[in-house]
Short mmCIF file of C-alpha atoms in Angstrom, two decimals:
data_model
loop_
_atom_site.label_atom_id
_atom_site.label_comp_id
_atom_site.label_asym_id
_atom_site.label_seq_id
_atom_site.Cartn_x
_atom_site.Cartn_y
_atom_site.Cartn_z
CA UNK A 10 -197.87 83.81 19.02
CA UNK A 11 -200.95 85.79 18.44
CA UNK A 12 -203.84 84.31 16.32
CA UNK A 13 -207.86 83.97 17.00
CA UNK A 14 -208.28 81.24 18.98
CA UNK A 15 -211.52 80.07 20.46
CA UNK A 16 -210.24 78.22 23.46
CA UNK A 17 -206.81 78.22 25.31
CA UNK A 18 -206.08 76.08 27.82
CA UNK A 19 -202.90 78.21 29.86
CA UNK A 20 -200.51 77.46 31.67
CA UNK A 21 -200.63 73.99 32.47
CA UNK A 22 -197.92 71.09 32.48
CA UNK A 23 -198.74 69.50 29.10
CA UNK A 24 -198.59 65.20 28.87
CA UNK A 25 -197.03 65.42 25.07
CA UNK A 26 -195.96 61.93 23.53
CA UNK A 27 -192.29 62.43 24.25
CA UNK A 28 -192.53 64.40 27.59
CA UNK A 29 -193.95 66.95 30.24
CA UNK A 30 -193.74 70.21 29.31
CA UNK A 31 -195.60 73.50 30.38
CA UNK A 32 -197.32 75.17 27.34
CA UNK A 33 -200.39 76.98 26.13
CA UNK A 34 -202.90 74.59 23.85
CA UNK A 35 -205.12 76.64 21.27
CA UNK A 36 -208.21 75.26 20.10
CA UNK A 37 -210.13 76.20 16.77
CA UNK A 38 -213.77 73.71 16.26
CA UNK A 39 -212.64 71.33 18.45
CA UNK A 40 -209.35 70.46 17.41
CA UNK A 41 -205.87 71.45 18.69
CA UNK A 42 -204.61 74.26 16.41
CA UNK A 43 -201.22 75.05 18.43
CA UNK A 44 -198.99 74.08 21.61
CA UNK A 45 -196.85 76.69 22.34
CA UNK A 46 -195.48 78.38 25.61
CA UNK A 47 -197.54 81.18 25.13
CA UNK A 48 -200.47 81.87 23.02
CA UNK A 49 -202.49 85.64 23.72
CA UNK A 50 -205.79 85.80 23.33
CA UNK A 51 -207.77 87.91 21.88
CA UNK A 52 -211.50 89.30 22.94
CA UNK A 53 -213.30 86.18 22.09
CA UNK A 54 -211.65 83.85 22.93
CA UNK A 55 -212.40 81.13 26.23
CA UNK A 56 -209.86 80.81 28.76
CA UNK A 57 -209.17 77.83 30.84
CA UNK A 58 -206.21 78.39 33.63
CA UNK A 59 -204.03 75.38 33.86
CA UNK A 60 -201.63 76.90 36.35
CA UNK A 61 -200.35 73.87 38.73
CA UNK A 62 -202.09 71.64 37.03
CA UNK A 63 -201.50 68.58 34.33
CA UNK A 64 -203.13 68.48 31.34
CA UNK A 65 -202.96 64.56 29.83
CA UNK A 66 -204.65 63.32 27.14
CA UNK A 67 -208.81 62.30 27.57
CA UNK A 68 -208.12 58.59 28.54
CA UNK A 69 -209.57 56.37 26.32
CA UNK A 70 -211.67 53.30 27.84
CA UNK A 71 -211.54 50.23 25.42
CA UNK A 72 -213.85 47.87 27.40
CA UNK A 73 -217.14 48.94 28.62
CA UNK A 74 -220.51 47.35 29.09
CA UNK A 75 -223.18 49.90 28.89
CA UNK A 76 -226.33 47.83 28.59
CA UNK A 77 -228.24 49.14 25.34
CA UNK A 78 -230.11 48.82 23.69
CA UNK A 79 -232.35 46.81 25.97
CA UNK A 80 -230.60 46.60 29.49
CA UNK A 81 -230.06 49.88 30.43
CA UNK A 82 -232.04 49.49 34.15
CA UNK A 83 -228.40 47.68 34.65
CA UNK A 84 -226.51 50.90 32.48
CA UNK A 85 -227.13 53.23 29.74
CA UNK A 86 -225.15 55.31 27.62
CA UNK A 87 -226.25 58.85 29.21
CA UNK A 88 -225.51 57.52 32.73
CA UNK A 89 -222.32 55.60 31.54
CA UNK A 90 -221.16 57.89 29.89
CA UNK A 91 -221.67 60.89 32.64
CA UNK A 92 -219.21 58.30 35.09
CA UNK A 93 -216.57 58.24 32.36
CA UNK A 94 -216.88 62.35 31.86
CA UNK A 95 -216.67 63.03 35.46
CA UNK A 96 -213.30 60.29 35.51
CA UNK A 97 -211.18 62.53 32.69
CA UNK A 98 -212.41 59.48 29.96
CA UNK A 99 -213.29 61.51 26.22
CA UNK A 100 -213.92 58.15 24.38
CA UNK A 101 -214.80 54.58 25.19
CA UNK A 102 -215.94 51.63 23.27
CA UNK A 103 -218.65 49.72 23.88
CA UNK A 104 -218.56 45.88 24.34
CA UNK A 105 -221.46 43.63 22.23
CA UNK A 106 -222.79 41.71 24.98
CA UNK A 107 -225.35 42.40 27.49
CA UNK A 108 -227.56 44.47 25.12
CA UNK A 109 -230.91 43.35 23.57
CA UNK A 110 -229.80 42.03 21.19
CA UNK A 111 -226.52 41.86 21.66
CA UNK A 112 -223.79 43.47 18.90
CA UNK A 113 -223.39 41.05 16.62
CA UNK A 114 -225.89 41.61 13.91
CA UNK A 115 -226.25 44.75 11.96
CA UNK A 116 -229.37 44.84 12.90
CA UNK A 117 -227.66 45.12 16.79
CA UNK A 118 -225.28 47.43 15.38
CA UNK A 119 -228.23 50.09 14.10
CA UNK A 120 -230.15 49.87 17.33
CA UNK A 121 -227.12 50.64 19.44
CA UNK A 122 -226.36 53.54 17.94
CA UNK A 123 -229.57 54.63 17.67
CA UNK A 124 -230.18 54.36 21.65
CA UNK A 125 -226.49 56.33 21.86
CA UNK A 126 -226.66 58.84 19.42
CA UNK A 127 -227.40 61.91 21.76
CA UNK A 128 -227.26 60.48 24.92
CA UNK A 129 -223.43 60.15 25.20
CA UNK A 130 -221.58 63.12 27.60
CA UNK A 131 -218.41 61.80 25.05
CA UNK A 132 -217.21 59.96 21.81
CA UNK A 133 -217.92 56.44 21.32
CA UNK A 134 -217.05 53.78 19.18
CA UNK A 135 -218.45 50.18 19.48
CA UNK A 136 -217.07 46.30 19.24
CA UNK A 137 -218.59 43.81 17.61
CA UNK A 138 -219.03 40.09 18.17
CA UNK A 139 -217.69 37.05 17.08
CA UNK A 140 -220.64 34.22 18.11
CA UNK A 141 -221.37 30.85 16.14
CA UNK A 142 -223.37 31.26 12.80
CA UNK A 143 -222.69 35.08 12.60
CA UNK A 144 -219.43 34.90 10.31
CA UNK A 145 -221.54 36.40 7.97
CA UNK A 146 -222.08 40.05 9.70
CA UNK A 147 -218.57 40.39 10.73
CA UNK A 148 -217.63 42.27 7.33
CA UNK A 149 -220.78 44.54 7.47
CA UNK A 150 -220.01 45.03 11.15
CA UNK A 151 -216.13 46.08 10.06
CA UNK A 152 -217.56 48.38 6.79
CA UNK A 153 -219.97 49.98 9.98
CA UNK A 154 -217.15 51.24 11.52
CA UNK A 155 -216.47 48.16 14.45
CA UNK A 156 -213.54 48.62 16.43
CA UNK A 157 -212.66 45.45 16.61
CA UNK A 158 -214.79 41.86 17.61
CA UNK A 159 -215.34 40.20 20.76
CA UNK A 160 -216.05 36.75 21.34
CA UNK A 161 -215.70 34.44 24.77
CA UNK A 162 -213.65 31.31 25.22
CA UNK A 163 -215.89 30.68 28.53
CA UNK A 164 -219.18 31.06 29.05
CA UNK A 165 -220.45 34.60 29.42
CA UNK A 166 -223.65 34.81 30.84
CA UNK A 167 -226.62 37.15 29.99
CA UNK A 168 -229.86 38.19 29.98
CA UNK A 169 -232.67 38.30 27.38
CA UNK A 170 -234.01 35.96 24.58
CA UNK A 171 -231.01 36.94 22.66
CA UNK A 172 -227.81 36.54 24.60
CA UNK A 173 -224.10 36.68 23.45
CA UNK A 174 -222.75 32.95 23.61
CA UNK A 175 -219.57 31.56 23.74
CA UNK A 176 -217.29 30.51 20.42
CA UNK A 177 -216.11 27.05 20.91
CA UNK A 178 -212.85 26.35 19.02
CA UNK A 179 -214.56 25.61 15.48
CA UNK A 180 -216.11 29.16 15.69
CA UNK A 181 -212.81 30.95 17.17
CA UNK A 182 -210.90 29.94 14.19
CA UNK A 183 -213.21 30.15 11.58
CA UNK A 184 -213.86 33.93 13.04
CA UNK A 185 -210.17 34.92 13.19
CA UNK A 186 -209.82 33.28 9.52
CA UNK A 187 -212.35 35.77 8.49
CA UNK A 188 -211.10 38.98 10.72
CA UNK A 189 -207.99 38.47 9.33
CA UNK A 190 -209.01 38.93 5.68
CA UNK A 191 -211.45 41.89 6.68
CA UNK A 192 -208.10 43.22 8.53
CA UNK A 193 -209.69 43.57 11.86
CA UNK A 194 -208.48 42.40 15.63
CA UNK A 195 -210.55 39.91 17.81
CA UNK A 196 -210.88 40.77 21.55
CA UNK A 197 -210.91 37.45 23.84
CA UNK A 198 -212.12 36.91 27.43
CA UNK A 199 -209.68 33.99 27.27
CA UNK A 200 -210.41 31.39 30.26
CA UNK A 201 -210.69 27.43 29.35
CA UNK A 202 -214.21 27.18 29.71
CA UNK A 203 -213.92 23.75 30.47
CA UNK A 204 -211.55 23.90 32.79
CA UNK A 205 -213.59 26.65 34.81
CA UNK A 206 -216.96 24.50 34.15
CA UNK A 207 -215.74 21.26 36.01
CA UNK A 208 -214.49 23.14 38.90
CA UNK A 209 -217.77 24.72 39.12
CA UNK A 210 -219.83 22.01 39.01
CA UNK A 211 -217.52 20.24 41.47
CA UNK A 212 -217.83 22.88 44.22
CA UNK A 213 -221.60 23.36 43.77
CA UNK A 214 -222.43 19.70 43.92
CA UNK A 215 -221.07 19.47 47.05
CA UNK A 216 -222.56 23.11 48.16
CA UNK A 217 -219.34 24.76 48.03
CA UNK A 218 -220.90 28.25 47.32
CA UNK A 219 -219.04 30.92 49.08
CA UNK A 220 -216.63 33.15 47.67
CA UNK A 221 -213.65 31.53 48.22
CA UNK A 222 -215.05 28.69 46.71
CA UNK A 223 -215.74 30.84 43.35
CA UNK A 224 -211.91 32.14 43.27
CA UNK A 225 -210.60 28.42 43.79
CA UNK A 226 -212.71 27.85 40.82
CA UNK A 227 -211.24 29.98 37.80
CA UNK A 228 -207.78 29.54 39.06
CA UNK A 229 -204.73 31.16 36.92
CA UNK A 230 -204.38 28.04 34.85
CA UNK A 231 -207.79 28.13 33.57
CA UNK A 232 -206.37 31.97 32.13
CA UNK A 233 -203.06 30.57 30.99
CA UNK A 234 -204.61 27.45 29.19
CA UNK A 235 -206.78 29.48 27.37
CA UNK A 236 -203.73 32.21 26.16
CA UNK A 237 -201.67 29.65 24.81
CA UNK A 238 -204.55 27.88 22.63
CA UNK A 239 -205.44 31.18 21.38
CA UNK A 240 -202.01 31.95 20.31
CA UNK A 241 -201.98 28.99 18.07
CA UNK A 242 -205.07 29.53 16.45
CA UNK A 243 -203.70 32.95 16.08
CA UNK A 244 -200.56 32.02 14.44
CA UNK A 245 -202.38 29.57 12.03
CA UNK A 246 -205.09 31.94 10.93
CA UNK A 247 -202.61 34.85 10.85
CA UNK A 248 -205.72 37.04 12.44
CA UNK A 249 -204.67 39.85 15.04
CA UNK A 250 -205.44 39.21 18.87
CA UNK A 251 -206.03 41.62 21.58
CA UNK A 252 -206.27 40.07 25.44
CA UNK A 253 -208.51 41.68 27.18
CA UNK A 254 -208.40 42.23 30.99
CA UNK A 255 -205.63 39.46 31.53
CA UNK A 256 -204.78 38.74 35.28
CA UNK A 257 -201.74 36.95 35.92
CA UNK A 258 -198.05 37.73 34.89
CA UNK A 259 -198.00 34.18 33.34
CA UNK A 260 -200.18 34.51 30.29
CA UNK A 261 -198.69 38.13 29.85
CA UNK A 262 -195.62 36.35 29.36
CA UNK A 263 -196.92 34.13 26.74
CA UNK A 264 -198.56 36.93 24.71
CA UNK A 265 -195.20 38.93 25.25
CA UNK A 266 -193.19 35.87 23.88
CA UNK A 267 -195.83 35.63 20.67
CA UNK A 268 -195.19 39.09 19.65
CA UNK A 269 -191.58 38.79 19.88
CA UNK A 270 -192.33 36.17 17.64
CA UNK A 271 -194.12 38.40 15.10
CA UNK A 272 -197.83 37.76 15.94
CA UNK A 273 -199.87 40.82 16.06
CA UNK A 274 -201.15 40.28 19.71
CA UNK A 275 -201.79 42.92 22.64
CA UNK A 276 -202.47 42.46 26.44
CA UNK A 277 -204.55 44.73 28.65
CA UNK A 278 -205.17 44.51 32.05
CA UNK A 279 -207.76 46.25 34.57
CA UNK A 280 -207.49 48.58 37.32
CA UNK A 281 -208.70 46.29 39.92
CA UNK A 282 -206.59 43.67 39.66
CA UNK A 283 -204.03 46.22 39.91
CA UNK A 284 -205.46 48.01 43.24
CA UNK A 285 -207.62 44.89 44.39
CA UNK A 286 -207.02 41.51 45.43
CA UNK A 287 -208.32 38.25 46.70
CA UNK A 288 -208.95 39.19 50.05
CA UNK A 289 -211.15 42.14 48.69
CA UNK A 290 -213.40 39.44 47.32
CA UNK A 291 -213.46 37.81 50.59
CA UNK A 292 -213.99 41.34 52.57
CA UNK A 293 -216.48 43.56 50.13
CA UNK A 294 -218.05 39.89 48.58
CA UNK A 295 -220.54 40.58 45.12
CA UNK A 296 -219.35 44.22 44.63
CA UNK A 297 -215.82 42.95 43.95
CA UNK A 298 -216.91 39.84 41.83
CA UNK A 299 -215.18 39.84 38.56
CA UNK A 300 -214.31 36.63 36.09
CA UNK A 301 -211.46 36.61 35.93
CA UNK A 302 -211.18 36.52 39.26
CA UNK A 303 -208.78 38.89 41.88
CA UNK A 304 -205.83 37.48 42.49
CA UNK A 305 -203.19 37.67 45.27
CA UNK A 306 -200.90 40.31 46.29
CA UNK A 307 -198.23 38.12 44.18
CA UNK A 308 -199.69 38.31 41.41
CA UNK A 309 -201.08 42.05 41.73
CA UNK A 310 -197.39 42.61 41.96
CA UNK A 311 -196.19 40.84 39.17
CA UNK A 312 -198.92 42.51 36.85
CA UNK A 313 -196.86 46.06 37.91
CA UNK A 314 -194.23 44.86 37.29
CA UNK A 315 -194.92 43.87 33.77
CA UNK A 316 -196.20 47.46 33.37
CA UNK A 317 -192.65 49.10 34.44
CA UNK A 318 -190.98 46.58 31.72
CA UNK A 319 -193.45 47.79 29.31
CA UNK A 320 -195.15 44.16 28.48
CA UNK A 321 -198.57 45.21 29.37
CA UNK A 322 -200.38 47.42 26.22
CA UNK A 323 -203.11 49.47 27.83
CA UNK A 324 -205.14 49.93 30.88
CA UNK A 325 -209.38 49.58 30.53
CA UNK A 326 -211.95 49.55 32.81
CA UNK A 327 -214.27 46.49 31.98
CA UNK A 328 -216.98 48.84 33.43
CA UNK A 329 -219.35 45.58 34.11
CA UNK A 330 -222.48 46.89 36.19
CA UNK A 331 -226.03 45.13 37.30
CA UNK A 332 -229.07 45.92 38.93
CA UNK A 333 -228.34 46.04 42.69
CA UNK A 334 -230.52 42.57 43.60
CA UNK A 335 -228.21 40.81 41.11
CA UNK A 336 -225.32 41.07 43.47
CA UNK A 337 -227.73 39.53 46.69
CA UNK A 338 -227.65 35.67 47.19
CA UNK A 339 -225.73 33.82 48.88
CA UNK A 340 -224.39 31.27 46.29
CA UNK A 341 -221.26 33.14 44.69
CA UNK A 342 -221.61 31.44 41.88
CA UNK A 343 -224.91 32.98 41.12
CA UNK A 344 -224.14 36.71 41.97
CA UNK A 345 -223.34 38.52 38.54
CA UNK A 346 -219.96 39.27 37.85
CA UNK A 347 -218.44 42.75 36.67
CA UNK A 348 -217.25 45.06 38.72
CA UNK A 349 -218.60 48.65 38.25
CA UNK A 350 -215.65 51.27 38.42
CA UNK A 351 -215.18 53.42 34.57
CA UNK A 352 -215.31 56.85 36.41
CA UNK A 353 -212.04 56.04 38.95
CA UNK A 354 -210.00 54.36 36.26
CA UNK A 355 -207.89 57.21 35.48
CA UNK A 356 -207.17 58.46 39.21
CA UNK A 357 -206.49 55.07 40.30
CA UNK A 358 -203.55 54.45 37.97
CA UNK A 359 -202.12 57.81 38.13
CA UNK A 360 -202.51 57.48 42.09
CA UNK A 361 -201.37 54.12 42.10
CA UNK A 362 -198.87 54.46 39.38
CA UNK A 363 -197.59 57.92 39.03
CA UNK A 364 -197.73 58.69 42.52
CA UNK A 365 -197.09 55.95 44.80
CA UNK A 366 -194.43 53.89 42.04
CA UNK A 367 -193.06 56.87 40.59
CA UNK A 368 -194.24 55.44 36.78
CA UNK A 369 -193.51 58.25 34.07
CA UNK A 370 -196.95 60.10 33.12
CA UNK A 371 -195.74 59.46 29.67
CA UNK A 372 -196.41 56.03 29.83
CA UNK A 373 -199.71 56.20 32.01
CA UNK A 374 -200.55 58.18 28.54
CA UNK A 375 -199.93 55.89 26.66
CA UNK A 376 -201.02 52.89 28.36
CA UNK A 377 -204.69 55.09 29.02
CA UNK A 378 -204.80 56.99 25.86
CA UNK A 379 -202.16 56.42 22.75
CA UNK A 380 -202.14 52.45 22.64
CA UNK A 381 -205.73 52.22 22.85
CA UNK A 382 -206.76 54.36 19.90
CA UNK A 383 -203.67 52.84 18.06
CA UNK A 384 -204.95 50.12 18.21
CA UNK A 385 -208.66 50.25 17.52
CA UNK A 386 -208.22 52.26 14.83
CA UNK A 387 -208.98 55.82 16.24
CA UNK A 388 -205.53 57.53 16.09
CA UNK A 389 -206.59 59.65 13.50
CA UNK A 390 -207.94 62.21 16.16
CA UNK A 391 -207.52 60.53 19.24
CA UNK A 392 -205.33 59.33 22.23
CA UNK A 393 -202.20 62.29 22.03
CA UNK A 394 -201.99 65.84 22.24
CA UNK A 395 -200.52 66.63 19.25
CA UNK A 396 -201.77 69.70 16.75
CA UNK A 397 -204.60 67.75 14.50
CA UNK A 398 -206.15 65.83 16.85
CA UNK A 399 -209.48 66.46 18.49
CA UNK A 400 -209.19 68.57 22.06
CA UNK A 401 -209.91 65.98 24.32
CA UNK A 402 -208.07 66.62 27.70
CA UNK A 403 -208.27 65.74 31.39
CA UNK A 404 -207.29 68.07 33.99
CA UNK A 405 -205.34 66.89 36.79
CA UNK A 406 -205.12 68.28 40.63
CA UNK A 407 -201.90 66.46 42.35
CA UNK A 408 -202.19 68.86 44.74
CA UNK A 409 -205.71 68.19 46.14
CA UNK A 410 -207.22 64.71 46.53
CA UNK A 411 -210.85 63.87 47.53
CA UNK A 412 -212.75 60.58 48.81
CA UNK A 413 -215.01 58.63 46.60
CA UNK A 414 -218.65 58.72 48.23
CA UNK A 415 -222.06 57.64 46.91
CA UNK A 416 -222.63 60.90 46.20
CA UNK A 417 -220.40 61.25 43.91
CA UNK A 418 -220.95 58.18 41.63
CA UNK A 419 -222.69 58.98 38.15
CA UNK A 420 -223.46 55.05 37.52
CA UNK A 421 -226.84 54.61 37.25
CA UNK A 422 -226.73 52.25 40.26
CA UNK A 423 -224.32 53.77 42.73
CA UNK A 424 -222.38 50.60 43.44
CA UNK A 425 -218.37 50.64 43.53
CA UNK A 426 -215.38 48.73 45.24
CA UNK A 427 -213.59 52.06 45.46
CA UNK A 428 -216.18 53.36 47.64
CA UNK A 429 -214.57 55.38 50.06
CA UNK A 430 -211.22 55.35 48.51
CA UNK A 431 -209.16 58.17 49.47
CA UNK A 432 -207.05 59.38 46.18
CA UNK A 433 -204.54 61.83 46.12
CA UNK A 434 -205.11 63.73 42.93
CA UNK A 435 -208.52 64.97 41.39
CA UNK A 436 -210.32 65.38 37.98
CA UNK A 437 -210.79 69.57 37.91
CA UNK A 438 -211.81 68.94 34.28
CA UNK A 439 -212.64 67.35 31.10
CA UNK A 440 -212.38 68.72 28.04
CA UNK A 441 -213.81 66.75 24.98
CA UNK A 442 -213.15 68.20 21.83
CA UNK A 443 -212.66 71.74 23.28
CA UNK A 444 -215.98 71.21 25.32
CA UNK A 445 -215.51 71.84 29.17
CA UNK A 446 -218.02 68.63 29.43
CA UNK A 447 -217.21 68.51 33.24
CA UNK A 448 -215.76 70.74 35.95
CA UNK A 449 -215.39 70.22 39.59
CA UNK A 450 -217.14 73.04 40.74
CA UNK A 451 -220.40 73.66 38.44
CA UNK A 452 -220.37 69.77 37.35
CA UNK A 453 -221.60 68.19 34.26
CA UNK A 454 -222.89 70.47 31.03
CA UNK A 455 -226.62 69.64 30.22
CA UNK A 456 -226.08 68.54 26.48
CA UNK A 457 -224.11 65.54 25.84
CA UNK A 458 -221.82 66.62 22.56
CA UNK A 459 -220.36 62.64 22.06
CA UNK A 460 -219.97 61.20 18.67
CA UNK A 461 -219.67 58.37 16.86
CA UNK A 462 -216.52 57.49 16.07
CA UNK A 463 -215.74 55.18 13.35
CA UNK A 464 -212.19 52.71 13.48
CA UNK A 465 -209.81 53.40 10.79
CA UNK A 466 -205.96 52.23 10.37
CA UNK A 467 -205.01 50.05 13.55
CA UNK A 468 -201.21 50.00 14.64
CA UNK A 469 -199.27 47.29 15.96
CA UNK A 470 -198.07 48.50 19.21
CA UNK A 471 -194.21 49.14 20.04
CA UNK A 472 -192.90 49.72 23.28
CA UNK A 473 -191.71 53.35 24.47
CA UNK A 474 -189.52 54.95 26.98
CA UNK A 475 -191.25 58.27 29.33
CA UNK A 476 -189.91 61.19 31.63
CA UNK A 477 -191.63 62.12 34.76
CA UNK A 478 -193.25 65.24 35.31
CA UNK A 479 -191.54 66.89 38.78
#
């Protein structure tokens, strides 16, 4: 078919929703225009040669901490956002915590998007929080454009004369009373806070500071407890839950049972406690601190497991980074926990899962790209290839694989648990919204095109079958 076209991306093996074919894509202003098996050109028109390679949808990180506005020695968005372009991600969504002040105030709101707007390599929505005595901004927060709210059922930690604070139970359902009529979706870091609290203070009064003695003190229980008392709040307050980064097969049972029941509820889990386990902690120490915790190789197992029977909704980063000193003591407790690794979330799971376990790229779509913008509201023009939808692409190498080295790292601070990984594929490029924002051999473009992007209609998720790509 022969019209004007400004880009065409040729030749390559195309992730659609319903399978792995090899097309042409055109692209007119940033959006896809056509997907056929072969689109000419004419004189003006950009070509990008996809021979041998795999062109999936931009992944789509729901869960990232980039630091602003006031934090971003730890992160910003230009520096954040230059990881996730280099890793194949075209949007992500920033969390409400860690910033000065933190995202739960419209005030918060306008200051975060003024330190992002031109600074971001690509599109961007942002959460907002759920706190005590801030019921009040949620609906401004929602009209703003908010993906969705966050709020902690443990303690989260900060920095700053404003910090985000956990909701005890009074707030938690008085908050999901009020997201529900607003129609949005509360996020929850869901670990019994004081379940986790007691075993902390029982291991530190007696000097138990090492990192085995932090793992032994968020056990999976402390997770599970705090799942099933959400649930019921859930059901009585009718609001719509999302889990994020859950850890143990256990609680994704629970949520899995609940919306077989009919709530609205999703799970998503995190590459490393996919690739990562216990006895990372104990080997790498700070760099691989995360709450909730690694687990063991069990677990890890059960977790892909729960992928492959589809009970797990989508795959984010929790991109949590700090300034380098904040990793260095030697009490575990007191070392700040996130692990830093947005740019290698999309190799890891296609190495991990495509490669080594043989999972359809169909569903590493959808668990990276479709579910997410379902549901946070930014299907409209994101997560699938499909004719209408903005151009966002990463280009995959299976055929060549590189190592991870400092060097390579775009995070402001160049700290990783993947460091020196050896993966077996290879971002060539990323395309976001028809602009070749990275390539492997020239690198990054100087301006940083990213938008805004405002939540619309969220969809309850439904589980779907995939065919591999040979």
């Amino acid at each position: 078919m022969k019209s004007n076209y400004e880009v065409i991306i040729q030749g390559g093996h195309i992730v659609l929703p319903h399978g792995v074919e090899k097309m042409d894509i055109g692209i007119n202003e940033g959006v896809i225009v056509a997907i056929e098996p072969q689109l000419i050109p004419d004189g003006d028109t950009t070509i990008y040669d996809a021979t041998d390679l795999v062109v999936m949808p931009g992944a789509i990180d729901a869960h990232v901490h980039f630091n602003e506005p006031g934090l971003d020695s730890w992160e910003g968005f230009e520096t954040g956002s230059a990881s996730l372009a280099v890793g194949g991600i075209t949007t992500y969504i920033d969390m409400p915590l860690n910033g000065v002040p933190p995202t739960t105030t419209m005030r918060g709101w306008e200051m975060k998007g003024a330190r992002a707007k031109g600074h971001s390599y690509v599109d961007y929505a942002f959460w907002g929080g759920l706190v005590q005595d801030n019921l009040e901004e949620l609906a401004p927060l929602a009209d703003a454009g908010a993906a969705g709210f966050k709020a902690f059922m443990s303690e989260p930690g900060g920095e700053g004369e404003e910090i985000f604070t956990r909701a005890n139970d009074q707030t938690l359902i008085k908050g999901m009373e009020r997201i529900a009529e607003i129609g949005g979706v509360l996020a929850l870091h869901a670990e019994s806070d004081e379940m986790t609290s007691a075993l902390s203070y029982a291991k530190q009064s007696r000097g138990h500071v090492s990192a085995r003695d932090y793992l032994d003190s968020r056990p999976p229980e402390a997770e599970i407890e705090a799942v099933q008392r959400a649930l019921v709040y859930a059901k009585e307050t009718g609001c719509p839950l999302h889990f994020v980064h859950i850890s143990t097969r256990r609680a994704v049972e629970l949520i899995q049972t609940a919306k077989i029941d009919g709530l609205d509820v999703t799970v998503e889990t995190c590459p490393h406690y996919l690739v990562l386990t216990e006895e990372d902690v104990l080997e790498l120490g700070a760099i691989a601190k995360c709450a909730p915790p690694l687990r063991n190789l069990i677990e890890q197992e059960q977790l892909w497991e729960a992928i492959e029977d589809e009970q797990i909704d989508l795959i984010a980063s929790d991109h949590s980074p700090c300034l380098p000193s904040m990793k260095e003591t030697d009490n575990f407790f007191e070392i700040w926990g996130g692990i830093a690794g947005a740019q290698s979330t999309l190799l890891l799971m296609l190495d991990e899962g495509y490669v080594k376990r043989g999972i359809p790229l169909t569903t590493m779509a959808r668990l990276l790209s479709a579910n997410p913008a379902k549901r946070f509201g930014l299907a409209g023009t994101k997560g699938e290839i499909q004719i209408g939808k903005d151009a966002d692409f990463a280009i995959i190498d299976f055929n060549q694989g590189y190592v991870l080295t400092e060097q390579d790292i775009r995070y402001r601070h160049p700290q990783s648990p993947y460091m020196n990984r050896s993966f077996s594929c290879r971002i060539k490029g990323t395309f976001s919204r028809g602009i070749l924002v990275y390539n492997d051999v020239t690198g990054l473009i100087e301006q940083k095109p990213g938008r805004f992007i405002a939540a619309g209609v969220r969809t309850t998720l439904a589980s779907k079958g995939g065919d591999r790509y040979a």
